[in-house]
Amino acid sequence: MSEVLDNLLYSEEHEWAQQGEGRVVRVGITDHAQHLLGDIVFVEFPEVGAAISAGDSVGSIESVKTVSELYSPVSGKVTKINDALESSPELINDQPYGGGWIFELELDVEFADAVSGLLDAAAYKELVGE
Protein backbone atom coordinates (compact mmCIF):
# COMPACT_ATOMS: atom_id res chain seq x y z
CA MET A 1 0.00 0.00 0.00
CA SER A 2 1.35 3.39 -1.00
CA GLU A 3 1.77 6.29 1.38
CA VAL A 4 -0.46 9.32 0.75
CA LEU A 5 0.13 12.40 2.92
CA ASP A 6 -2.80 14.55 4.00
CA ASN A 7 -0.85 17.83 3.76
CA LEU A 8 -0.17 17.53 0.02
CA LEU A 9 -2.27 17.93 -3.11
CA TYR A 10 -2.06 15.48 -6.00
CA SER A 11 -2.45 15.38 -9.77
CA GLU A 12 -4.05 12.56 -11.72
CA GLU A 13 -0.60 12.03 -13.30
CA HIS A 14 0.78 11.14 -9.83
CA GLU A 15 2.69 14.31 -8.98
CA TRP A 16 2.31 16.05 -5.64
CA ALA A 17 2.37 19.76 -4.78
CA GLN A 18 3.27 21.27 -1.41
CA GLN A 19 2.87 24.93 -0.50
CA GLY A 20 6.05 26.64 0.62
CA GLU A 21 6.78 30.24 1.56
CA GLY A 22 4.67 32.80 -0.28
CA ARG A 23 3.85 31.55 -3.75
CA VAL A 24 6.51 28.81 -3.83
CA VAL A 25 5.36 25.25 -4.49
CA ARG A 26 7.53 22.13 -4.21
CA VAL A 27 6.77 19.28 -6.63
CA GLY A 28 7.61 15.59 -6.69
CA ILE A 29 6.10 12.25 -7.67
CA THR A 30 3.95 10.18 -5.38
CA ASP A 31 4.90 7.06 -3.48
CA HIS A 32 2.45 5.19 -5.72
CA ALA A 33 4.26 6.43 -8.85
CA GLN A 34 7.73 5.54 -7.59
CA HIS A 35 6.49 2.01 -6.76
CA LEU A 36 5.16 1.62 -10.30
CA LEU A 37 8.41 2.89 -11.83
CA GLY A 38 10.76 0.74 -9.78
CA ASP A 39 14.39 1.68 -9.21
CA ILE A 40 14.89 5.23 -10.49
CA VAL A 41 18.23 5.82 -12.22
CA PHE A 42 17.94 9.28 -13.84
CA VAL A 43 15.87 12.46 -13.62
CA GLU A 44 15.54 15.04 -16.41
CA PHE A 45 14.61 18.34 -14.75
CA PRO A 46 12.76 21.36 -16.05
CA GLU A 47 15.03 24.33 -16.73
CA VAL A 48 15.38 26.87 -13.92
CA GLY A 49 13.72 30.08 -15.08
CA ALA A 50 11.32 28.30 -17.44
CA ALA A 51 7.68 29.37 -17.37
CA ILE A 52 5.50 26.27 -17.29
CA SER A 53 1.78 25.59 -17.27
CA ALA A 54 -0.17 23.02 -15.30
CA GLY A 55 -0.21 19.76 -17.23
CA ASP A 56 2.95 20.53 -19.22
CA SER A 57 5.52 17.78 -19.64
CA VAL A 58 8.55 19.33 -17.93
CA GLY A 59 11.03 16.45 -17.82
CA SER A 60 11.24 12.71 -17.39
CA ILE A 61 12.07 10.05 -14.85
CA GLU A 62 14.00 7.00 -15.98
CA SER A 63 13.89 3.74 -14.07
CA VAL A 64 15.30 0.31 -14.77
CA LYS A 65 11.85 -0.57 -16.20
CA THR A 66 10.81 2.47 -18.23
CA VAL A 67 10.95 6.20 -18.87
CA SER A 68 8.02 8.26 -17.62
CA GLU A 69 7.09 11.86 -18.37
CA LEU A 70 7.16 14.36 -15.52
CA TYR A 71 4.23 16.80 -15.55
CA SER A 72 3.79 20.01 -13.64
CA PRO A 73 0.69 20.00 -11.44
CA VAL A 74 0.59 23.84 -11.34
CA SER A 75 1.63 26.83 -13.44
CA GLY A 76 4.53 29.11 -12.64
CA LYS A 77 8.23 29.81 -13.09
CA VAL A 78 10.78 27.13 -12.11
CA THR A 79 13.00 28.57 -9.37
CA LYS A 80 14.94 25.54 -8.13
CA ILE A 81 15.72 21.91 -8.89
CA ASN A 82 16.80 19.23 -6.42
CA ASP A 83 20.49 18.93 -7.32
CA ALA A 84 20.87 15.92 -4.99
CA LEU A 85 18.92 13.82 -7.51
CA GLU A 86 21.63 14.26 -10.13
CA SER A 87 23.96 11.96 -8.19
CA SER A 88 21.32 10.11 -6.14
CA PRO A 89 18.08 9.72 -8.15
CA GLU A 90 17.14 6.81 -5.88
CA LEU A 91 16.15 9.41 -3.26
CA ILE A 92 12.81 9.48 -5.08
CA ASN A 93 12.34 5.79 -4.23
CA ASP A 94 13.57 6.20 -0.65
CA GLN A 95 11.91 9.52 0.24
CA PRO A 96 9.31 10.50 -2.38
CA TYR A 97 7.84 13.17 -0.08
CA GLY A 98 11.10 14.29 1.53
CA GLY A 99 14.56 14.34 -0.01
CA GLY A 100 13.15 13.06 -3.30
CA TRP A 101 11.34 16.27 -4.27
CA ILE A 102 12.11 17.27 -7.87
CA PHE A 103 11.61 21.02 -8.43
CA GLU A 104 10.15 24.20 -7.00
CA LEU A 105 8.31 26.94 -8.80
CA GLU A 106 6.84 30.32 -8.05
CA LEU A 107 3.15 30.51 -8.85
CA ASP A 108 1.63 33.09 -11.21
CA VAL A 109 -1.49 33.28 -9.02
CA GLU A 110 -2.47 32.69 -5.39
CA PHE A 111 -1.96 29.14 -4.09
CA ALA A 112 -5.69 28.38 -3.71
CA ASP A 113 -6.33 29.35 -7.34
CA ALA A 114 -3.29 27.46 -8.64
CA VAL A 115 -4.24 24.17 -6.99
CA SER A 116 -8.00 24.27 -7.52
CA GLY A 117 -7.82 21.39 -10.02
CA LEU A 118 -5.73 19.09 -7.83
CA LEU A 119 -6.89 16.20 -5.64
CA ASP A 120 -6.79 16.07 -1.86
CA ALA A 121 -5.43 12.95 -0.14
CA ALA A 122 -8.81 11.19 0.03
CA ALA A 123 -9.53 11.77 -3.67
CA TYR A 124 -6.02 10.61 -4.64
CA LYS A 125 -6.41 7.42 -2.59
CA GLU A 126 -9.65 6.75 -4.43
CA LEU A 127 -7.92 7.38 -7.77
CA VAL A 128 -5.22 4.80 -7.07
CA GLY A 129 -7.62 2.34 -5.45
CA GLU A 130 -6.42 2.52 -1.87
PDB file of C-alpha atoms in Angstrom:
ATOM      1  CA  MET A   1       0.000   0.000   0.000  1.00  0.00           C
ATOM      2  CA  SER A   2       1.352   3.393  -1.000  1.00  0.00           C
ATOM      3  CA  GLU A   3       1.768   6.286   1.384  1.00  0.00           C
ATOM      4  CA  VAL A   4      -0.462   9.319   0.749  1.00  0.00           C
ATOM      5  CA  LEU A   5       0.127  12.396   2.915  1.00  0.00           C
ATOM      6  CA  ASP A   6      -2.798  14.549   4.005  1.00  0.00           C
ATOM      7  CA  ASN A   7      -0.850  17.831   3.761  1.00  0.00           C
ATOM      8  CA  LEU A   8      -0.173  17.527   0.017  1.00  0.00           C
ATOM      9  CA  LEU A   9      -2.270  17.934  -3.114  1.00  0.00           C
ATOM     10  CA  TYR A  10      -2.057  15.479  -6.002  1.00  0.00           C
ATOM     11  CA  SER A  11      -2.453  15.383  -9.772  1.00  0.00           C
ATOM     12  CA  GLU A  12      -4.055  12.560 -11.725  1.00  0.00           C
ATOM     13  CA  GLU A  13      -0.599  12.032 -13.302  1.00  0.00           C
ATOM     14  CA  HIS A  14       0.785  11.142  -9.834  1.00  0.00           C
ATOM     15  CA  GLU A  15       2.687  14.310  -8.984  1.00  0.00           C
ATOM     16  CA  TRP A  16       2.306  16.050  -5.642  1.00  0.00           C
ATOM     17  CA  ALA A  17       2.374  19.760  -4.782  1.00  0.00           C
ATOM     18  CA  GLN A  18       3.273  21.268  -1.411  1.00  0.00           C
ATOM     19  CA  GLN A  19       2.866  24.926  -0.499  1.00  0.00           C
ATOM     20  CA  GLY A  20       6.052  26.638   0.620  1.00  0.00           C
ATOM     21  CA  GLU A  21       6.783  30.243   1.562  1.00  0.00           C
ATOM     22  CA  GLY A  22       4.666  32.804  -0.279  1.00  0.00           C
ATOM     23  CA  ARG A  23       3.848  31.549  -3.752  1.00  0.00           C
ATOM     24  CA  VAL A  24       6.510  28.811  -3.825  1.00  0.00           C
ATOM     25  CA  VAL A  25       5.365  25.254  -4.493  1.00  0.00           C
ATOM     26  CA  ARG A  26       7.529  22.133  -4.207  1.00  0.00           C
ATOM     27  CA  VAL A  27       6.775  19.282  -6.627  1.00  0.00           C
ATOM     28  CA  GLY A  28       7.612  15.586  -6.688  1.00  0.00           C
ATOM     29  CA  ILE A  29       6.099  12.253  -7.667  1.00  0.00           C
ATOM     30  CA  THR A  30       3.946  10.182  -5.377  1.00  0.00           C
ATOM     31  CA  ASP A  31       4.901   7.058  -3.481  1.00  0.00           C
ATOM     32  CA  HIS A  32       2.454   5.187  -5.724  1.00  0.00           C
ATOM     33  CA  ALA A  33       4.265   6.433  -8.849  1.00  0.00           C
ATOM     34  CA  GLN A  34       7.734   5.535  -7.594  1.00  0.00           C
ATOM     35  CA  HIS A  35       6.489   2.005  -6.758  1.00  0.00           C
ATOM     36  CA  LEU A  36       5.161   1.620 -10.300  1.00  0.00           C
ATOM     37  CA  LEU A  37       8.410   2.893 -11.834  1.00  0.00           C
ATOM     38  CA  GLY A  38      10.759   0.736  -9.781  1.00  0.00           C
ATOM     39  CA  ASP A  39      14.390   1.677  -9.212  1.00  0.00           C
ATOM     40  CA  ILE A  40      14.894   5.226 -10.494  1.00  0.00           C
ATOM     41  CA  VAL A  41      18.231   5.821 -12.218  1.00  0.00           C
ATOM     42  CA  PHE A  42      17.938   9.279 -13.841  1.00  0.00           C
ATOM     43  CA  VAL A  43      15.868  12.461 -13.622  1.00  0.00           C
ATOM     44  CA  GLU A  44      15.537  15.038 -16.411  1.00  0.00           C
ATOM     45  CA  PHE A  45      14.611  18.340 -14.748  1.00  0.00           C
ATOM     46  CA  PRO A  46      12.759  21.362 -16.045  1.00  0.00           C
ATOM     47  CA  GLU A  47      15.029  24.331 -16.733  1.00  0.00           C
ATOM     48  CA  VAL A  48      15.381  26.871 -13.920  1.00  0.00           C
ATOM     49  CA  GLY A  49      13.725  30.077 -15.082  1.00  0.00           C
ATOM     50  CA  ALA A  50      11.317  28.301 -17.438  1.00  0.00           C
ATOM     51  CA  ALA A  51       7.681  29.372 -17.366  1.00  0.00           C
ATOM     52  CA  ILE A  52       5.501  26.267 -17.294  1.00  0.00           C
ATOM     53  CA  SER A  53       1.782  25.590 -17.273  1.00  0.00           C
ATOM     54  CA  ALA A  54      -0.172  23.023 -15.299  1.00  0.00           C
ATOM     55  CA  GLY A  55      -0.214  19.756 -17.233  1.00  0.00           C
ATOM     56  CA  ASP A  56       2.949  20.530 -19.216  1.00  0.00           C
ATOM     57  CA  SER A  57       5.517  17.785 -19.644  1.00  0.00           C
ATOM     58  CA  VAL A  58       8.547  19.333 -17.931  1.00  0.00           C
ATOM     59  CA  GLY A  59      11.031  16.451 -17.821  1.00  0.00           C
ATOM     60  CA  SER A  60      11.244  12.715 -17.392  1.00  0.00           C
ATOM     61  CA  ILE A  61      12.071  10.052 -14.851  1.00  0.00           C
ATOM     62  CA  GLU A  62      14.003   7.001 -15.979  1.00  0.00           C
ATOM     63  CA  SER A  63      13.887   3.741 -14.066  1.00  0.00           C
ATOM     64  CA  VAL A  64      15.305   0.313 -14.772  1.00  0.00           C
ATOM     65  CA  LYS A  65      11.851  -0.569 -16.198  1.00  0.00           C
ATOM     66  CA  THR A  66      10.807   2.469 -18.228  1.00  0.00           C
ATOM     67  CA  VAL A  67      10.946   6.203 -18.868  1.00  0.00           C
ATOM     68  CA  SER A  68       8.015   8.260 -17.615  1.00  0.00           C
ATOM     69  CA  GLU A  69       7.086  11.860 -18.375  1.00  0.00           C
ATOM     70  CA  LEU A  70       7.156  14.358 -15.519  1.00  0.00           C
ATOM     71  CA  TYR A  71       4.233  16.796 -15.547  1.00  0.00           C
ATOM     72  CA  SER A  72       3.791  20.013 -13.642  1.00  0.00           C
ATOM     73  CA  PRO A  73       0.693  20.005 -11.436  1.00  0.00           C
ATOM     74  CA  VAL A  74       0.592  23.837 -11.341  1.00  0.00           C
ATOM     75  CA  SER A  75       1.634  26.834 -13.442  1.00  0.00           C
ATOM     76  CA  GLY A  76       4.534  29.109 -12.641  1.00  0.00           C
ATOM     77  CA  LYS A  77       8.233  29.807 -13.091  1.00  0.00           C
ATOM     78  CA  VAL A  78      10.784  27.134 -12.113  1.00  0.00           C
ATOM     79  CA  THR A  79      13.001  28.572  -9.369  1.00  0.00           C
ATOM     80  CA  LYS A  80      14.939  25.542  -8.134  1.00  0.00           C
ATOM     81  CA  ILE A  81      15.720  21.908  -8.888  1.00  0.00           C
ATOM     82  CA  ASN A  82      16.798  19.234  -6.423  1.00  0.00           C
ATOM     83  CA  ASP A  83      20.491  18.930  -7.319  1.00  0.00           C
ATOM     84  CA  ALA A  84      20.868  15.921  -4.989  1.00  0.00           C
ATOM     85  CA  LEU A  85      18.916  13.819  -7.507  1.00  0.00           C
ATOM     86  CA  GLU A  86      21.634  14.261 -10.129  1.00  0.00           C
ATOM     87  CA  SER A  87      23.958  11.962  -8.194  1.00  0.00           C
ATOM     88  CA  SER A  88      21.315  10.109  -6.142  1.00  0.00           C
ATOM     89  CA  PRO A  89      18.085   9.722  -8.153  1.00  0.00           C
ATOM     90  CA  GLU A  90      17.140   6.808  -5.881  1.00  0.00           C
ATOM     91  CA  LEU A  91      16.151   9.409  -3.263  1.00  0.00           C
ATOM     92  CA  ILE A  92      12.808   9.483  -5.081  1.00  0.00           C
ATOM     93  CA  ASN A  93      12.344   5.795  -4.229  1.00  0.00           C
ATOM     94  CA  ASP A  94      13.571   6.200  -0.654  1.00  0.00           C
ATOM     95  CA  GLN A  95      11.913   9.524   0.236  1.00  0.00           C
ATOM     96  CA  PRO A  96       9.314  10.504  -2.385  1.00  0.00           C
ATOM     97  CA  TYR A  97       7.836  13.169  -0.076  1.00  0.00           C
ATOM     98  CA  GLY A  98      11.096  14.288   1.534  1.00  0.00           C
ATOM     99  CA  GLY A  99      14.562  14.345  -0.008  1.00  0.00           C
ATOM    100  CA  GLY A 100      13.148  13.064  -3.302  1.00  0.00           C
ATOM    101  CA  TRP A 101      11.339  16.273  -4.272  1.00  0.00           C
ATOM    102  CA  ILE A 102      12.106  17.271  -7.872  1.00  0.00           C
ATOM    103  CA  PHE A 103      11.615  21.018  -8.430  1.00  0.00           C
ATOM    104  CA  GLU A 104      10.145  24.198  -7.004  1.00  0.00           C
ATOM    105  CA  LEU A 105       8.307  26.936  -8.797  1.00  0.00           C
ATOM    106  CA  GLU A 106       6.839  30.319  -8.051  1.00  0.00           C
ATOM    107  CA  LEU A 107       3.153  30.512  -8.850  1.00  0.00           C
ATOM    108  CA  ASP A 108       1.628  33.086 -11.212  1.00  0.00           C
ATOM    109  CA  VAL A 109      -1.494  33.282  -9.018  1.00  0.00           C
ATOM    110  CA  GLU A 110      -2.467  32.688  -5.393  1.00  0.00           C
ATOM    111  CA  PHE A 111      -1.961  29.143  -4.091  1.00  0.00           C
ATOM    112  CA  ALA A 112      -5.691  28.380  -3.711  1.00  0.00           C
ATOM    113  CA  ASP A 113      -6.326  29.351  -7.343  1.00  0.00           C
ATOM    114  CA  ALA A 114      -3.289  27.459  -8.643  1.00  0.00           C
ATOM    115  CA  VAL A 115      -4.237  24.172  -6.986  1.00  0.00           C
ATOM    116  CA  SER A 116      -8.003  24.269  -7.521  1.00  0.00           C
ATOM    117  CA  GLY A 117      -7.817  21.391 -10.019  1.00  0.00           C
ATOM    118  CA  LEU A 118      -5.735  19.088  -7.826  1.00  0.00           C
ATOM    119  CA  LEU A 119      -6.890  16.203  -5.644  1.00  0.00           C
ATOM    120  CA  ASP A 120      -6.789  16.072  -1.861  1.00  0.00           C
ATOM    121  CA  ALA A 121      -5.430  12.954  -0.140  1.00  0.00           C
ATOM    122  CA  ALA A 122      -8.815  11.193   0.026  1.00  0.00           C
ATOM    123  CA  ALA A 123      -9.529  11.767  -3.672  1.00  0.00           C
ATOM    124  CA  TYR A 124      -6.016  10.610  -4.640  1.00  0.00           C
ATOM    125  CA  LYS A 125      -6.408   7.422  -2.589  1.00  0.00           C
ATOM    126  CA  GLU A 126      -9.652   6.752  -4.431  1.00  0.00           C
ATOM    127  CA  LEU A 127      -7.918   7.380  -7.774  1.00  0.00           C
ATOM    128  CA  VAL A 128      -5.220   4.800  -7.065  1.00  0.00           C
ATOM    129  CA  GLY A 129      -7.620   2.341  -5.452  1.00  0.00           C
ATOM    130  CA  GLU A 130      -6.424   2.524  -1.871  1.00  0.00           C
TER     131      GLU A 130
END
